[in-house]
Every structure is written in C-alpha cells, then in structure tokens.
PDB file of C-alpha atoms in Angstrom:
ATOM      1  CA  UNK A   1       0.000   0.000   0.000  1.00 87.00           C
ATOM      2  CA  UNK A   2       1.278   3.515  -0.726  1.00 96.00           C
ATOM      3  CA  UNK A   3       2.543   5.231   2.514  1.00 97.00           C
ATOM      4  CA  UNK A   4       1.799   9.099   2.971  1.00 98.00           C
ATOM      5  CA  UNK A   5       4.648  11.153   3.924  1.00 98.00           C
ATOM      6  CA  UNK A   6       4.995  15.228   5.345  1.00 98.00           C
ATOM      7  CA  UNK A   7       8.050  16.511   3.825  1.00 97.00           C
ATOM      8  CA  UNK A   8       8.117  20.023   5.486  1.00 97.00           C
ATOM      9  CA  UNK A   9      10.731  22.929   7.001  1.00 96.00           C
ATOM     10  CA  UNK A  10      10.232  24.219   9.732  1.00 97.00           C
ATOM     11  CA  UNK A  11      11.539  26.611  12.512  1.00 96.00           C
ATOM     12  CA  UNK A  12      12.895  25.760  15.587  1.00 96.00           C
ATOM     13  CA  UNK A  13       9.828  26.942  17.544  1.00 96.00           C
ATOM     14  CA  UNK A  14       7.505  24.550  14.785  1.00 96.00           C
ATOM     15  CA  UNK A  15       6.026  27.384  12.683  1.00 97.00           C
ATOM     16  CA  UNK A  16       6.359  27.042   8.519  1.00 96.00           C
ATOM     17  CA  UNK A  17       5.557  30.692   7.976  1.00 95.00           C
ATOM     18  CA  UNK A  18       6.378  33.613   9.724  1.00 95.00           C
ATOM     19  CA  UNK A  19       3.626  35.358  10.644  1.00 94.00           C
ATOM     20  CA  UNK A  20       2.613  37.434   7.237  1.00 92.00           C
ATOM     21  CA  UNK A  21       2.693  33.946   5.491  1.00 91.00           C
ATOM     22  CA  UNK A  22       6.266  34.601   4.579  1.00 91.00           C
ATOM     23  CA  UNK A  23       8.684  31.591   4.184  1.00 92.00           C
ATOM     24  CA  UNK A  24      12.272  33.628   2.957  1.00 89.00           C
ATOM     25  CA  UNK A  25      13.585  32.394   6.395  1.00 90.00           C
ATOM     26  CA  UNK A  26      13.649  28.692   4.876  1.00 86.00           C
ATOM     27  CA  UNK A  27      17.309  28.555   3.966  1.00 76.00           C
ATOM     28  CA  UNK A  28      20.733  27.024   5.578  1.00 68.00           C
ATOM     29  CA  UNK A  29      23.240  28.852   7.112  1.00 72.00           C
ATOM     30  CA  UNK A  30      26.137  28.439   4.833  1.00 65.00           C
ATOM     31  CA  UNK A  31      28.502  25.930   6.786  1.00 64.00           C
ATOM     32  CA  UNK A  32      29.543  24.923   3.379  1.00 62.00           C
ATOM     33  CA  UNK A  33      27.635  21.460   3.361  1.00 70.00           C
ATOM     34  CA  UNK A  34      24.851  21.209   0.889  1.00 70.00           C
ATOM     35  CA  UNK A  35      22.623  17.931   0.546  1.00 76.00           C
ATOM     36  CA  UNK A  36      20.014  17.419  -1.585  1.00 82.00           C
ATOM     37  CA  UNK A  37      17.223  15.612   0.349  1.00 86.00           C
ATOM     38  CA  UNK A  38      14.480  16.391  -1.500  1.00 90.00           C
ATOM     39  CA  UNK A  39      15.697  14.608  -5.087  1.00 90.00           C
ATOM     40  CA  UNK A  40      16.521  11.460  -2.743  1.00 91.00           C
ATOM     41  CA  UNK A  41      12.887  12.131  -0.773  1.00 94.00           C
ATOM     42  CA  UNK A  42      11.148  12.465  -4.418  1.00 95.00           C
ATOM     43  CA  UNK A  43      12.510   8.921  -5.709  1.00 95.00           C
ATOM     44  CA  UNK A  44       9.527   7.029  -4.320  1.00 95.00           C
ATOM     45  CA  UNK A  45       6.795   9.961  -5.115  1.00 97.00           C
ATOM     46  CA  UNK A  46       4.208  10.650  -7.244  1.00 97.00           C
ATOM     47  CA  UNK A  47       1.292  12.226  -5.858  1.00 98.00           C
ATOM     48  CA  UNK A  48       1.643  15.552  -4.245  1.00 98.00           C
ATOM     49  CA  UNK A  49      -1.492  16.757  -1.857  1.00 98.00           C
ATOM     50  CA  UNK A  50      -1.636  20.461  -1.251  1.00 98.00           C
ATOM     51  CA  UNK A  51      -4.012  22.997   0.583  1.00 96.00           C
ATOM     52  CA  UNK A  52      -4.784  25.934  -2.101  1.00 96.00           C
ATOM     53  CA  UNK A  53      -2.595  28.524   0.527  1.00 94.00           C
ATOM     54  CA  UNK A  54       0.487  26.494  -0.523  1.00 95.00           C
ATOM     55  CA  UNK A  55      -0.644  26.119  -3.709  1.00 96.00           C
ATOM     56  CA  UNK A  56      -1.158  30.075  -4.349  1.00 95.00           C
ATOM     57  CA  UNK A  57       1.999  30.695  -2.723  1.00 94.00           C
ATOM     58  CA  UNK A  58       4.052  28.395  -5.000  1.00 95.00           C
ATOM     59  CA  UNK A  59       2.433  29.911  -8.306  1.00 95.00           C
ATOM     60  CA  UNK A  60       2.327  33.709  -7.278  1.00 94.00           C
ATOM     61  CA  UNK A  61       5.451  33.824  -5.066  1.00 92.00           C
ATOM     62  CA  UNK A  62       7.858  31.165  -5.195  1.00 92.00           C
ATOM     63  CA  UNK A  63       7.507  29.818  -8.842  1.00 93.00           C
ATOM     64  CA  UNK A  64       5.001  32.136 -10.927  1.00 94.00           C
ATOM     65  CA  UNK A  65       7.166  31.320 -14.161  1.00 95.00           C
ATOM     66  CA  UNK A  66       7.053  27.296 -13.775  1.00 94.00           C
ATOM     67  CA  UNK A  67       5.126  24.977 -12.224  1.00 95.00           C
ATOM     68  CA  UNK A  68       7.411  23.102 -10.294  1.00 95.00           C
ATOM     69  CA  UNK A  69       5.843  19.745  -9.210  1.00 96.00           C
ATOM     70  CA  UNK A  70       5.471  18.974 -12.971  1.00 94.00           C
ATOM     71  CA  UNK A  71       6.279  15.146 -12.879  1.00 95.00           C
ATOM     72  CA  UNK A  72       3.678  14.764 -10.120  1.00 97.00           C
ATOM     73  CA  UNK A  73      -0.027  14.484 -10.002  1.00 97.00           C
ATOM     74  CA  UNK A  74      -0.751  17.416  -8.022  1.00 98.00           C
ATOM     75  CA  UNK A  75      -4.142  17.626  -5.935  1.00 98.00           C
ATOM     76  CA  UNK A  76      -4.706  20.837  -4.552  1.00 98.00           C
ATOM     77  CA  UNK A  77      -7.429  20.723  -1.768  1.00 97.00           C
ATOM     78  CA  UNK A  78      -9.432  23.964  -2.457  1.00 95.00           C
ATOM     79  CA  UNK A  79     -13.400  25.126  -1.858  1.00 92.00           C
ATOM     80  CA  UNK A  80     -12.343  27.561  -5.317  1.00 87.00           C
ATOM     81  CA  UNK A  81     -14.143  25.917  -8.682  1.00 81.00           C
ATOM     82  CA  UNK A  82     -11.259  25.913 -10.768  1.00 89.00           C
ATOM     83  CA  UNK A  83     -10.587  23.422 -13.798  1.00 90.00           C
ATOM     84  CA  UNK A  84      -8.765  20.892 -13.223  1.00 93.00           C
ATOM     85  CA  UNK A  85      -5.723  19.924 -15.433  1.00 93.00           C
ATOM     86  CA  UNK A  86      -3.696  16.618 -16.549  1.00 92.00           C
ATOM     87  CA  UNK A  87      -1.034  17.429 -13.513  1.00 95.00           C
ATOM     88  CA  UNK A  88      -3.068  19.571 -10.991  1.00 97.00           C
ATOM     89  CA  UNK A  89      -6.347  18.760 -10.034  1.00 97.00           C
ATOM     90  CA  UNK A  90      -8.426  21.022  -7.712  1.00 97.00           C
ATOM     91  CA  UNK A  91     -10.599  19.036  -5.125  1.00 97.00           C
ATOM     92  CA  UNK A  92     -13.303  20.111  -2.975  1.00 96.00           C
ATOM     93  CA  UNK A  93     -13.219  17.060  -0.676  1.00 95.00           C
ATOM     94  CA  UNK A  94     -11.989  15.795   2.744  1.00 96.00           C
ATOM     95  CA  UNK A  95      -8.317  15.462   2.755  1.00 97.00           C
ATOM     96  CA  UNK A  96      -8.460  12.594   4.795  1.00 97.00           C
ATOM     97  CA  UNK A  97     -11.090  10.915   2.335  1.00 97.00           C
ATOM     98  CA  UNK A  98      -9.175  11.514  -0.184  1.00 98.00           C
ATOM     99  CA  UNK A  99      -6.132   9.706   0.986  1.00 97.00           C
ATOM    100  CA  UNK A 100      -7.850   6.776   2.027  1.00 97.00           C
ATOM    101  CA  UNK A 101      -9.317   6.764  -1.806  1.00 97.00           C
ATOM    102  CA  UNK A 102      -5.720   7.479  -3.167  1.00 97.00           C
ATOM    103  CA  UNK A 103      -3.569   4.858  -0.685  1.00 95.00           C
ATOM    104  CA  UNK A 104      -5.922   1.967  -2.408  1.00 95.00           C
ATOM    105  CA  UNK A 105      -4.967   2.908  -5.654  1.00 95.00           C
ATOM    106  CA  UNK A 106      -1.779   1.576  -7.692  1.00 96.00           C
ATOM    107  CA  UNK A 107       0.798   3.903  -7.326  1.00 96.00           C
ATOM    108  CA  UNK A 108       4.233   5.320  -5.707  1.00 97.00           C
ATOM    109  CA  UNK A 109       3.908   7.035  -2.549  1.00 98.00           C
ATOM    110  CA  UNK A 110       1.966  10.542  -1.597  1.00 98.00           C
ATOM    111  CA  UNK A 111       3.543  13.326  -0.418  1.00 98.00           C
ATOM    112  CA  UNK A 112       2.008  15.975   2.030  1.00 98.00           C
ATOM    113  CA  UNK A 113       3.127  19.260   1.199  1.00 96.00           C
ATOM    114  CA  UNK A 114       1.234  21.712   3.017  1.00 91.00           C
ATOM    115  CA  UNK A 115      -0.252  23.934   4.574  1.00 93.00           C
ATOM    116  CA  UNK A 116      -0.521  24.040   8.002  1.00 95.00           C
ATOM    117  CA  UNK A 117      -4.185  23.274   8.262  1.00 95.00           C
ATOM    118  CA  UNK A 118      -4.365  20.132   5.781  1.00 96.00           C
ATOM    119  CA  UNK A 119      -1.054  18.465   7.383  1.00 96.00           C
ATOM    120  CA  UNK A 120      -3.168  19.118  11.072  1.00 95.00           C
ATOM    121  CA  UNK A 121      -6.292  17.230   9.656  1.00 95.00           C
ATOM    122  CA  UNK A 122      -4.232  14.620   8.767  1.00 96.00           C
ATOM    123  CA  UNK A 123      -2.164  14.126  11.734  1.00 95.00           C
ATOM    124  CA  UNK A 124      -5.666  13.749  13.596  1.00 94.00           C
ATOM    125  CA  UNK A 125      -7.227  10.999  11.300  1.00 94.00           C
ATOM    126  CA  UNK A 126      -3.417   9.357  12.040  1.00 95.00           C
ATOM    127  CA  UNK A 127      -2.914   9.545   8.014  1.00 96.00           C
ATOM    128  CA  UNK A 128       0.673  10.245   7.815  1.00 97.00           C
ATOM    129  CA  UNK A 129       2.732   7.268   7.867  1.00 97.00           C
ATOM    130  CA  UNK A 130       6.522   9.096   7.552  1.00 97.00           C
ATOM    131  CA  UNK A 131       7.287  12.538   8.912  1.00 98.00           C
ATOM    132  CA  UNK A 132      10.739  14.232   7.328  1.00 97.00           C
ATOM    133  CA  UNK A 133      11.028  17.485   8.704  1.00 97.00           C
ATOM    134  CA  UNK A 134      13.837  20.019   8.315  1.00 96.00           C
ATOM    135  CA  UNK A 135      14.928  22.280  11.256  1.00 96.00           C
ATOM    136  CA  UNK A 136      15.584  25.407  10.645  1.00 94.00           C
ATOM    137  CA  UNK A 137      17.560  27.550  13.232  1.00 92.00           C
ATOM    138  CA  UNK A 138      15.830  30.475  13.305  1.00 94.00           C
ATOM    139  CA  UNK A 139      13.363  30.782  16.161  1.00 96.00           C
ATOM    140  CA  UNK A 140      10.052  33.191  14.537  1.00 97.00           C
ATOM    141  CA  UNK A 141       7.657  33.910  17.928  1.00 96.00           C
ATOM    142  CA  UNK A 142       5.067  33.179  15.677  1.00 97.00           C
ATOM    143  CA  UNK A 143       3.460  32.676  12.823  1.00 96.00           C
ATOM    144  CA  UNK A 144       2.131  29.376  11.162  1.00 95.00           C
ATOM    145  CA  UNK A 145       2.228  26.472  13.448  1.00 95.00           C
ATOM    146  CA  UNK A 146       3.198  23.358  11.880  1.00 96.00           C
ATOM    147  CA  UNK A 147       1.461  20.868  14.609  1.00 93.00           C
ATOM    148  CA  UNK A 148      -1.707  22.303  16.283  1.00 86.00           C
ATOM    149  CA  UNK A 149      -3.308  20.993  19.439  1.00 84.00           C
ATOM    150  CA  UNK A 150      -3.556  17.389  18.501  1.00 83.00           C
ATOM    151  CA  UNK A 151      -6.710  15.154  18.806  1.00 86.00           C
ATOM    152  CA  UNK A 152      -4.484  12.403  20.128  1.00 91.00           C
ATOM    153  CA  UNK A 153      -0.981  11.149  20.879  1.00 93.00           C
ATOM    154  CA  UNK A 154       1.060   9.610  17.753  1.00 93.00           C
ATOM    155  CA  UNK A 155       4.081   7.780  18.784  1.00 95.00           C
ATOM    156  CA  UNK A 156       6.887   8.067  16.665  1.00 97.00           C
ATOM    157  CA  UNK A 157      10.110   6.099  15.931  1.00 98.00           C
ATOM    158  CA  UNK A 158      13.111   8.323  14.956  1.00 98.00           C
ATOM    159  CA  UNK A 159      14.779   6.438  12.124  1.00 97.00           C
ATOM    160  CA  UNK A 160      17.368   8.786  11.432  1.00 95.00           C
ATOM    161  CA  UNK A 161      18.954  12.549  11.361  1.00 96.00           C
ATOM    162  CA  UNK A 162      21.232  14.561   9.603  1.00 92.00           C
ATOM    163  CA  UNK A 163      22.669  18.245  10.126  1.00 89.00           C
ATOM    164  CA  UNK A 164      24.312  19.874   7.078  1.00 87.00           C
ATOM    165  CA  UNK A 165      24.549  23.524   6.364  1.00 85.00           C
ATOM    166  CA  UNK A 166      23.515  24.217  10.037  1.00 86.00           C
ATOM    167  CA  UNK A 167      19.749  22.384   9.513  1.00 91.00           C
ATOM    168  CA  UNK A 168      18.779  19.038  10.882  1.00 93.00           C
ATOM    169  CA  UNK A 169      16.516  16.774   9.262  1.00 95.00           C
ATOM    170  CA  UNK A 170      14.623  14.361  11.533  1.00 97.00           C
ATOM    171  CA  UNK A 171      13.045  11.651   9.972  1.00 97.00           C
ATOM    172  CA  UNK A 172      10.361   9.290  11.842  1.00 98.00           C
ATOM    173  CA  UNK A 173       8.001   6.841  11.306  1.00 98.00           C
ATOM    174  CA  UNK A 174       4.365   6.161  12.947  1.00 93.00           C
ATOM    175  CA  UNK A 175       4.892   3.224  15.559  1.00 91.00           C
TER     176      UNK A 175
END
C-alpha cells in the first residue's frame, strides 16, 4: 500500500511561515555542506497533496514562471471551482477521504506538502505514515504552526537525522 509522507521545514519553535505567510527564512546557514534531500525524498513519489494557501503561494510567489511539481499528479485541496488539469487537479473534498481513496490505488507514494491546516487534519485521522522534517535555526515567535493541538498522541520512531549547512533533518516513522 502507498505510505503518505509530510516533507516540510520548519523553525525551531515549529512554525512554517512567519507570521505574514512569509517563508524567505527557509534557507541554511552556509557551513559549506549542501545535501540534496528532497531529489533522494522524491525517488519514491508521485502524488503531491496540497491545501490551495500552498498552492497560491508556490504559483504567485515562489515559482510564478514554472510549475514546479510537474512530474507529479498534483491535488490541490481547495473550496475555489477551478478546472482541473492533466497534472493539478483542484478538489473540494476531505483530505483525509481523499487519501484513504488514493492509498488503495496503484501507485508510488503521496507526499504531504502543506499547509498548516491540511497536514493538522491529517495528523488527527493518524494519516501520515513518515514525517521528514527540516529544522531550521531560526526561532520566529510566531506565525504558522506546523502541529496544532492534537486530537491524540502519535508515537513516533526516529529512524534517522542529519545536520548539514547548520539544519537538521529528523526523519520518523508512525509506531
């Protein structure tokens, strides 16, 4: 069965925008070391899940001249009507439906890329099965919180970390 993982940044004080929405904080801090992660994370993907913040964000601010996530199917979790394409498809459905639907079908795995609000709906229905999340040190006061107040507990099982150009990664699985 596909597995559904978070690949996500985020500050040392868990927020993954400051608090205008802004995300030019997400960078290293030059120690010279510079791994790729995400072309090793992207190996096994190829559905990407979005809420339409991140979505908006990617095609207005951080991309406006490419879409990005082109090898991917792209679903983009949105109450806006808009058409649909080959690669993106705008839904107007439970997130957490929808990855039950999209786990039974033939496929790599799924990748949750954001927001905030979509990745807290699906911690709560227990939905993600791998969390990979990049620490930033920068501590923001506030903004976006990552993880909200959770329904539940989740255990975890750390399966590895790595620091490189003064970030750590922390990878876990769901026990």
């Amino acid at each position: 069965m596909r597995k559904v993982s978070l690949f996500i940044a985020m500050s040392l004080d868990g927020y993954i925008a400051d608090s205008k929405g802004g995300v030019d904080w997400l960078r290293g801090h030059g120690d010279g070391e510079d791994i790729d992660t995400y072309s090793e994370f992207i190996k096994d993907i190829d559905t990407i899940l979005m809420g339409w913040n991140t979505y908006h964000q990617i095609v207005t601010e951080l991309s406006p001249n490419e879409w990005i996530y082109h090898d991917f199917i792209t679903y983009v979790i949105t109450h806006n009507g808009f058409a649909s394409s080959e690669k993106i498809r705008f839904v107007n459905r439970n997130p957490a439906d929808l990855i039950k639907s999209l786990k039974k079908e033939n496929g790599r795995d799924i990748w949750i890329c954001g927001g905030a609000n979509l990745v807290q709906q699906l911690v709560n229905q227990d939905l993600i099965d791998r969390y990979h999340i990049t620490v930033i040190p920068t501590l923001l006061g506030s903004g976006v919180r990552l993880f909200g107040d959770a329904e539940h507990e989740i255990k975890l099982k750390l399966l590895d970390t790595r620091s490189y150009n003064g970030m750590t990664e922390l990878n876990y699985v769901r026990r």
